[in-house]
mmCIF file of C-alpha atoms in Angstrom:
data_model
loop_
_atom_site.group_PDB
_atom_site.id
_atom_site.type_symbol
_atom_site.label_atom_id
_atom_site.label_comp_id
_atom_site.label_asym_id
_atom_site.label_seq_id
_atom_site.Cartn_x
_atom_site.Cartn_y
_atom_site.Cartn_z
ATOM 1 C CA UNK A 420 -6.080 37.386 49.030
ATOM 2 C CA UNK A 421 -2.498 35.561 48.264
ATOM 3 C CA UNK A 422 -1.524 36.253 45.011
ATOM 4 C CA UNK A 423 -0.246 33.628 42.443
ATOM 5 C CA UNK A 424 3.413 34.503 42.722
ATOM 6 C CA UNK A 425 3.917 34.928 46.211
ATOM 7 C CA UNK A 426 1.342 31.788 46.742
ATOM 8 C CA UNK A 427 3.874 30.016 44.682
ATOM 9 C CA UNK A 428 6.970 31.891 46.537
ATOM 10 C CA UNK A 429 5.507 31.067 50.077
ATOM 11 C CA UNK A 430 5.397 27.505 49.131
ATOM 12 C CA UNK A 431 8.932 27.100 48.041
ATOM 13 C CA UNK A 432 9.638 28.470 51.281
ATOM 14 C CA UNK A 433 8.002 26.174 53.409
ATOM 15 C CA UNK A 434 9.680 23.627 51.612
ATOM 16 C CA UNK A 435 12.469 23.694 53.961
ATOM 17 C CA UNK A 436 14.292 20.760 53.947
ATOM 18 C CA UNK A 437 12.441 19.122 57.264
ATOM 19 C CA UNK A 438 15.535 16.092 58.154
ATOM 20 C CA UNK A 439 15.614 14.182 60.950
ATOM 21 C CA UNK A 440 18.476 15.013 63.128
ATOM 22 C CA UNK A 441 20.838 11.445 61.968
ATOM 23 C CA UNK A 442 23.979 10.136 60.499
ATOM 24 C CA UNK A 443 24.069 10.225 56.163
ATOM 25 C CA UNK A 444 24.722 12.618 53.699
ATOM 26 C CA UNK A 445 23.073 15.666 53.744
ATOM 27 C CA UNK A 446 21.203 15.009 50.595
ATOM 28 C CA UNK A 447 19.575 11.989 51.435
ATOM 29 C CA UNK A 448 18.557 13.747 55.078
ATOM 30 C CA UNK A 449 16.783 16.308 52.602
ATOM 31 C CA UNK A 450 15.191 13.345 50.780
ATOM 32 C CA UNK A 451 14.159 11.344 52.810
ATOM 33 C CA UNK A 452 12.606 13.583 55.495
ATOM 34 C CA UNK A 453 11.210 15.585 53.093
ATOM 35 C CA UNK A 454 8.694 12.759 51.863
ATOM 36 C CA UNK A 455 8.178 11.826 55.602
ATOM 37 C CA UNK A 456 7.182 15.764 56.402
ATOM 38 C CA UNK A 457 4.462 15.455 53.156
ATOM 39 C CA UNK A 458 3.297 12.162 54.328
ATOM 40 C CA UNK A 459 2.517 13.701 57.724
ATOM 41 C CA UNK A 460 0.793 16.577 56.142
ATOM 42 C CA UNK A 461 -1.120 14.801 54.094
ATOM 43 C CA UNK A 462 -2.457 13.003 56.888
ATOM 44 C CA UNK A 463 -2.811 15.293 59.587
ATOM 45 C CA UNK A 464 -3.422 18.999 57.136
ATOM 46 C CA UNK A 465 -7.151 19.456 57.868
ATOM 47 C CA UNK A 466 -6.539 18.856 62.066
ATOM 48 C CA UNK A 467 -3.607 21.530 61.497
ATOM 49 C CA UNK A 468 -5.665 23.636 59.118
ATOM 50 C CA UNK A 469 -8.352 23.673 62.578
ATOM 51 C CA UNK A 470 -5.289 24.550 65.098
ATOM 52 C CA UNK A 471 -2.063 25.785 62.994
ATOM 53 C CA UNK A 472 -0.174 25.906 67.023
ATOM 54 C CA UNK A 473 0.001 21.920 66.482
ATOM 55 C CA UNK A 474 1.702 22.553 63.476
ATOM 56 C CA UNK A 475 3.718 25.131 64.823
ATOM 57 C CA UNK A 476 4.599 22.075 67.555
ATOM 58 C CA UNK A 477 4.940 19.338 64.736
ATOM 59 C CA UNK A 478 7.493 21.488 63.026
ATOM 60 C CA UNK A 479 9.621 22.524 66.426
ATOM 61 C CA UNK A 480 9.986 18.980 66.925
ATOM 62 C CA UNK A 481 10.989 17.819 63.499
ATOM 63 C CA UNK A 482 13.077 20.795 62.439
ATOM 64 C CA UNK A 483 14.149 22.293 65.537
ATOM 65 C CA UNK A 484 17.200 19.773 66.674
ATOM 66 C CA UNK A 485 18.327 20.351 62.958
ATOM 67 C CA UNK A 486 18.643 24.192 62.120
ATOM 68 C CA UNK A 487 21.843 25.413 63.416
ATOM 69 C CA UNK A 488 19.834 28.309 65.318
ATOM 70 C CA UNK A 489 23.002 29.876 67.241
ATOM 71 C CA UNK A 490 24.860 30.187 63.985
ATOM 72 C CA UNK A 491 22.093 31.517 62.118
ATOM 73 C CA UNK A 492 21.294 34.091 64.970
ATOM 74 C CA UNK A 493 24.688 34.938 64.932
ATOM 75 C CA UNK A 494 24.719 35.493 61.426
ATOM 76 C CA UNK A 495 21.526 37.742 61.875
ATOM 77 C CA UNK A 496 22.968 39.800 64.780
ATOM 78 C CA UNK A 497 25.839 40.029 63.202
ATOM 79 C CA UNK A 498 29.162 40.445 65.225
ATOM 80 C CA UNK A 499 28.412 43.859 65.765
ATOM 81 C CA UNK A 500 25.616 43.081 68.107
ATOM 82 C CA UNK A 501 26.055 39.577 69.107
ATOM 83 C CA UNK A 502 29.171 40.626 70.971
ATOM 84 C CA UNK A 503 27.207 42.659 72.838
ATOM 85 C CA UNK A 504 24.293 40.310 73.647
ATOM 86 C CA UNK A 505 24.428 38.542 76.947
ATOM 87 C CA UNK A 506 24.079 34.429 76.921
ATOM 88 C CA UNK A 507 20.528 35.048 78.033
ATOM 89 C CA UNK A 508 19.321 37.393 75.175
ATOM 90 C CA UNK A 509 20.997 35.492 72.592
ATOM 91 C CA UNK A 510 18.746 32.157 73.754
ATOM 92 C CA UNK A 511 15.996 34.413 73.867
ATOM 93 C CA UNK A 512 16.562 35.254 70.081
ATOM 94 C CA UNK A 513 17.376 31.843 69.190
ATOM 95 C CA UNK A 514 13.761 30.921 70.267
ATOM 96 C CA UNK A 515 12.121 34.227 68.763
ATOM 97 C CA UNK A 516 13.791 33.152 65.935
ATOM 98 C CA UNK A 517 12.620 29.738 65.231
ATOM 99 C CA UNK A 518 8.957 30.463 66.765
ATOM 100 C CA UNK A 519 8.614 33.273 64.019
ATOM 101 C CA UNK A 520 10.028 30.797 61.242
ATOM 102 C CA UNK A 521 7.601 28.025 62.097
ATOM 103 C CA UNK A 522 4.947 30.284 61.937
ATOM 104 C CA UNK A 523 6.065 31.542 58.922
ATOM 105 C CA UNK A 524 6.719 28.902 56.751
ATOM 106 C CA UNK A 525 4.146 26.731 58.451
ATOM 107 C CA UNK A 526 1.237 28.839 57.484
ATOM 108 C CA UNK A 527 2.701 28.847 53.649
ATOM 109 C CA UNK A 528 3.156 25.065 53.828
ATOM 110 C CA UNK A 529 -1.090 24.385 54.932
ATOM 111 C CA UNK A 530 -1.353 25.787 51.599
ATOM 112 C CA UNK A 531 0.948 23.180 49.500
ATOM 113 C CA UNK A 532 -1.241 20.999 47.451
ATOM 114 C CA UNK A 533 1.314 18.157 46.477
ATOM 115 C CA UNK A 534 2.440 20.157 43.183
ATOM 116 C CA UNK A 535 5.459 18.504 43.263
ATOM 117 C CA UNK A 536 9.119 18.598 45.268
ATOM 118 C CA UNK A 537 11.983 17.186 43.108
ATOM 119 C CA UNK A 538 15.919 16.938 44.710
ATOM 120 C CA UNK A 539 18.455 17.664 42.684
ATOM 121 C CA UNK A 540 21.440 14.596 42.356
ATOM 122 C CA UNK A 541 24.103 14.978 45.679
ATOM 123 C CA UNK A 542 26.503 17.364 44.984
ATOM 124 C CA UNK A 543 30.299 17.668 46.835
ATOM 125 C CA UNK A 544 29.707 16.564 50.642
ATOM 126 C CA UNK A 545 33.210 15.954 51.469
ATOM 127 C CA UNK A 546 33.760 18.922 53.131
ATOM 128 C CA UNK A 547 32.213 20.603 56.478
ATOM 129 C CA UNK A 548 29.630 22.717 54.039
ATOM 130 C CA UNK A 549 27.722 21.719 51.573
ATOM 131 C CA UNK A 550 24.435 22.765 49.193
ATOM 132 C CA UNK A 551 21.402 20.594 48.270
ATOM 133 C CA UNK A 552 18.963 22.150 45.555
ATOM 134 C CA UNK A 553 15.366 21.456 45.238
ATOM 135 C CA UNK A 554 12.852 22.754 42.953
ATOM 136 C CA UNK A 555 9.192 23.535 44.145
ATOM 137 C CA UNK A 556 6.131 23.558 41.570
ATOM 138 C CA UNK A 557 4.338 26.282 42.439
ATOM 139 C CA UNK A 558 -0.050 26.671 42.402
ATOM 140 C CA UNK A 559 0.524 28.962 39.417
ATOM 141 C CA UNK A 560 2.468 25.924 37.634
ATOM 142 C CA UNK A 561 5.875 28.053 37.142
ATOM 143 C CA UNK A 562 8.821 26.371 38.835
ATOM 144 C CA UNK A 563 11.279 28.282 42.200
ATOM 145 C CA UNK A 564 14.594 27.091 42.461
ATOM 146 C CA UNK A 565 15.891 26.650 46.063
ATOM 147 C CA UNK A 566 19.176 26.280 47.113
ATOM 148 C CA UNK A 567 19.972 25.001 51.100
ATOM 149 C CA UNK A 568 23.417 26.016 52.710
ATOM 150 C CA UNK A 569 24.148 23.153 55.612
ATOM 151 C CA UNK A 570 27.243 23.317 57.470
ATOM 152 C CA UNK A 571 28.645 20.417 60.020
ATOM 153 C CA UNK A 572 28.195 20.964 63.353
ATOM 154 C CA UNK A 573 29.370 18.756 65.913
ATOM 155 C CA UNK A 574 29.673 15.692 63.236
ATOM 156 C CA UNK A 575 25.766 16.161 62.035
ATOM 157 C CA UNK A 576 24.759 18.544 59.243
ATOM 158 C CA UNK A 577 22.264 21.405 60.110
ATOM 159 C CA UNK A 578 20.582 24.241 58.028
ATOM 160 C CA UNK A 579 22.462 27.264 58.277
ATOM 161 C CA UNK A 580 20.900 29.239 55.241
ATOM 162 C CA UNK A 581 17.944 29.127 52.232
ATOM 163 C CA UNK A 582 18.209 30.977 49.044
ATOM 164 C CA UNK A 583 14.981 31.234 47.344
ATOM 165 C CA UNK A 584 14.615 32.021 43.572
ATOM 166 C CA UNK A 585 17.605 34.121 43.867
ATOM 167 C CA UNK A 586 16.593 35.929 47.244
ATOM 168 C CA UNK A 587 19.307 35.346 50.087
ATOM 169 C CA UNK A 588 16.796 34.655 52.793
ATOM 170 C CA UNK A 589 20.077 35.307 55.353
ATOM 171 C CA UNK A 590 20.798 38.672 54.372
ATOM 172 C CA UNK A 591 17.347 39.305 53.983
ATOM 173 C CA UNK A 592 17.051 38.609 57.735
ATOM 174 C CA UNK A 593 20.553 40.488 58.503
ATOM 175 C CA UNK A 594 19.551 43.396 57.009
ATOM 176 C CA UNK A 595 15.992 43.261 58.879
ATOM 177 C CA UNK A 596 17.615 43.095 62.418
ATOM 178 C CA UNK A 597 20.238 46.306 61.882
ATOM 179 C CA UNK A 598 17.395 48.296 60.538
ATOM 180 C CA UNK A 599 15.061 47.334 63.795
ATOM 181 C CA UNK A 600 18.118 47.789 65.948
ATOM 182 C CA UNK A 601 18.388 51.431 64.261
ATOM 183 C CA UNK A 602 14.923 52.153 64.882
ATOM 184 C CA UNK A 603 14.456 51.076 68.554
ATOM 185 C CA UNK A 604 17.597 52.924 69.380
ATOM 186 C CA UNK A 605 19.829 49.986 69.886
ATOM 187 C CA UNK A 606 18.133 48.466 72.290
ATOM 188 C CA UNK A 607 19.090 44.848 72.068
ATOM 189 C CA UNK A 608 15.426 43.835 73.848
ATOM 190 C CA UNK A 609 13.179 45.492 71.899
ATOM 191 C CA UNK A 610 14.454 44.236 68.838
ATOM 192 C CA UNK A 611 14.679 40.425 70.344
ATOM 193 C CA UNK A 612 11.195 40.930 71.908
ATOM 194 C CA UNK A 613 9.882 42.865 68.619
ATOM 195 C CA UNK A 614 11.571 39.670 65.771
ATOM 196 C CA UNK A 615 8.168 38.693 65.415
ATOM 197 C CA UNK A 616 6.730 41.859 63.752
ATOM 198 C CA UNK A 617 10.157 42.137 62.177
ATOM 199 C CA UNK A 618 9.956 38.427 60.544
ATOM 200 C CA UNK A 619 6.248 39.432 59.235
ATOM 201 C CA UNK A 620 8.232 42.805 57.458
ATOM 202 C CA UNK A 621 10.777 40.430 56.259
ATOM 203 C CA UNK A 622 7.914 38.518 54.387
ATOM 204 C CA UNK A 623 6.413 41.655 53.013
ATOM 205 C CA UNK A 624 9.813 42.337 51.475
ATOM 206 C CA UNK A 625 10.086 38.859 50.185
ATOM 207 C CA UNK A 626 7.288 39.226 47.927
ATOM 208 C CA UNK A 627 8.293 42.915 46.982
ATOM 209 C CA UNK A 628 11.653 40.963 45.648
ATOM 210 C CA UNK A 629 9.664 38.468 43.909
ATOM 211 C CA UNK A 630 7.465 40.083 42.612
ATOM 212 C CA UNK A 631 10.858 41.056 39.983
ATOM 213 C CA UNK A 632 12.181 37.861 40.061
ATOM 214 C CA UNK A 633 10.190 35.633 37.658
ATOM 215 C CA UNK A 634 9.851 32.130 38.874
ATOM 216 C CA UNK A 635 12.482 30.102 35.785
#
């Protein structure tokens, strides 16, 4: 069973900020497309509850053309392995990567039971990289902070990183990859081909770091 703190943990994380890939500020994209992601849950949760893949789908379509997925995977592999990662293997993470994160936060956001999203006011977009906060009412009641990175890519603002009550969700996912690539023997495939199993140990260590954060 899920406890109440990392119930309320794996909801703030599913509350990714789930924009439509258009022209505005990056505040309103969070907004706005937030309320249009709960309206679709609302009305489709029970058929996704039945098949979580058409979730999984829902979610590739909606958040996929925005998360800057070659920067992030970059960021993961850091440029001590990304150098060394051929075009092919780095597309080949950049789909790992989302697959696992859809999954992830997609199972955490069946359980959201409209406890309540707020935005915090637009802060300083004139630049190429911004931050939008949010706070997410956990089951439990208590209340996560979450703070979204976006950077400009191209002219259109994309996710690049998520802190969550404190927990860098980036390095969290940095340090994950160099400790798989230690452990397979720096074999660039097996870790690529293994990011699922190494996103589900990234979750475990999630709620380990909750679990000493107290929600504010």
């Amino acid at each position: 069973m899920i406890s109440t703190l990392r119930r309320g943990l794996l909801v703030l994380l599913a509350a990714l900020p789930l924009m439509a890939n258009a022209a505005g500020s990056a505040h309103d994209l969070v907004q706005d497309t937030t309320n249009k992601m709960l309206a679709d849950l609302t009305a489709n949760k029970e058929q996704y509850k039945q098949d979580p893949t058409k979730f999984y789908d829902a979610l590739n379509s909606i958040v996929g053309p925005v998360v800057d997925a070659e920067g992030i995977s970059r960021s993961i592999m850091t440029v001590k392995y990304s150098r060394k990662a051929t075009p092919a293997q780095m597309l080949t993470f950049q789909e790992n990567f989302k697959k696992g994160l859809f999954q992830f936060y997609g199972n955490a956001l069946l359980e959201y039971n409209n406890q309540g999203i707020t935005v915090a006011p637009a802060g300083d977009e004139s630049g190429d990289r911004t931050s939008v906060n949010m706070s997410v009412k956990g089951n439990n009641g208590a209340v996560y902070p979450v703070q979204y990175t976006l950077e400009k890519v191209n002219g259109e603002w994309k996710l690049r990183n998520v802190i969550i009550n404190g927990i860098n969700i980036g390095k969290l996912f940095r340090d994950q990859f160099a400790d798989a690539m230690q452990r397979n023997g720096n074999d660039l495939d097996k870790t690529i081909n293994g990011w699922a199993g190494e996103v589900a140990k990234a979750k475990e260590e999630t709620d380990k770091q909750a679990a000493g954060k107290p929600a504010q």
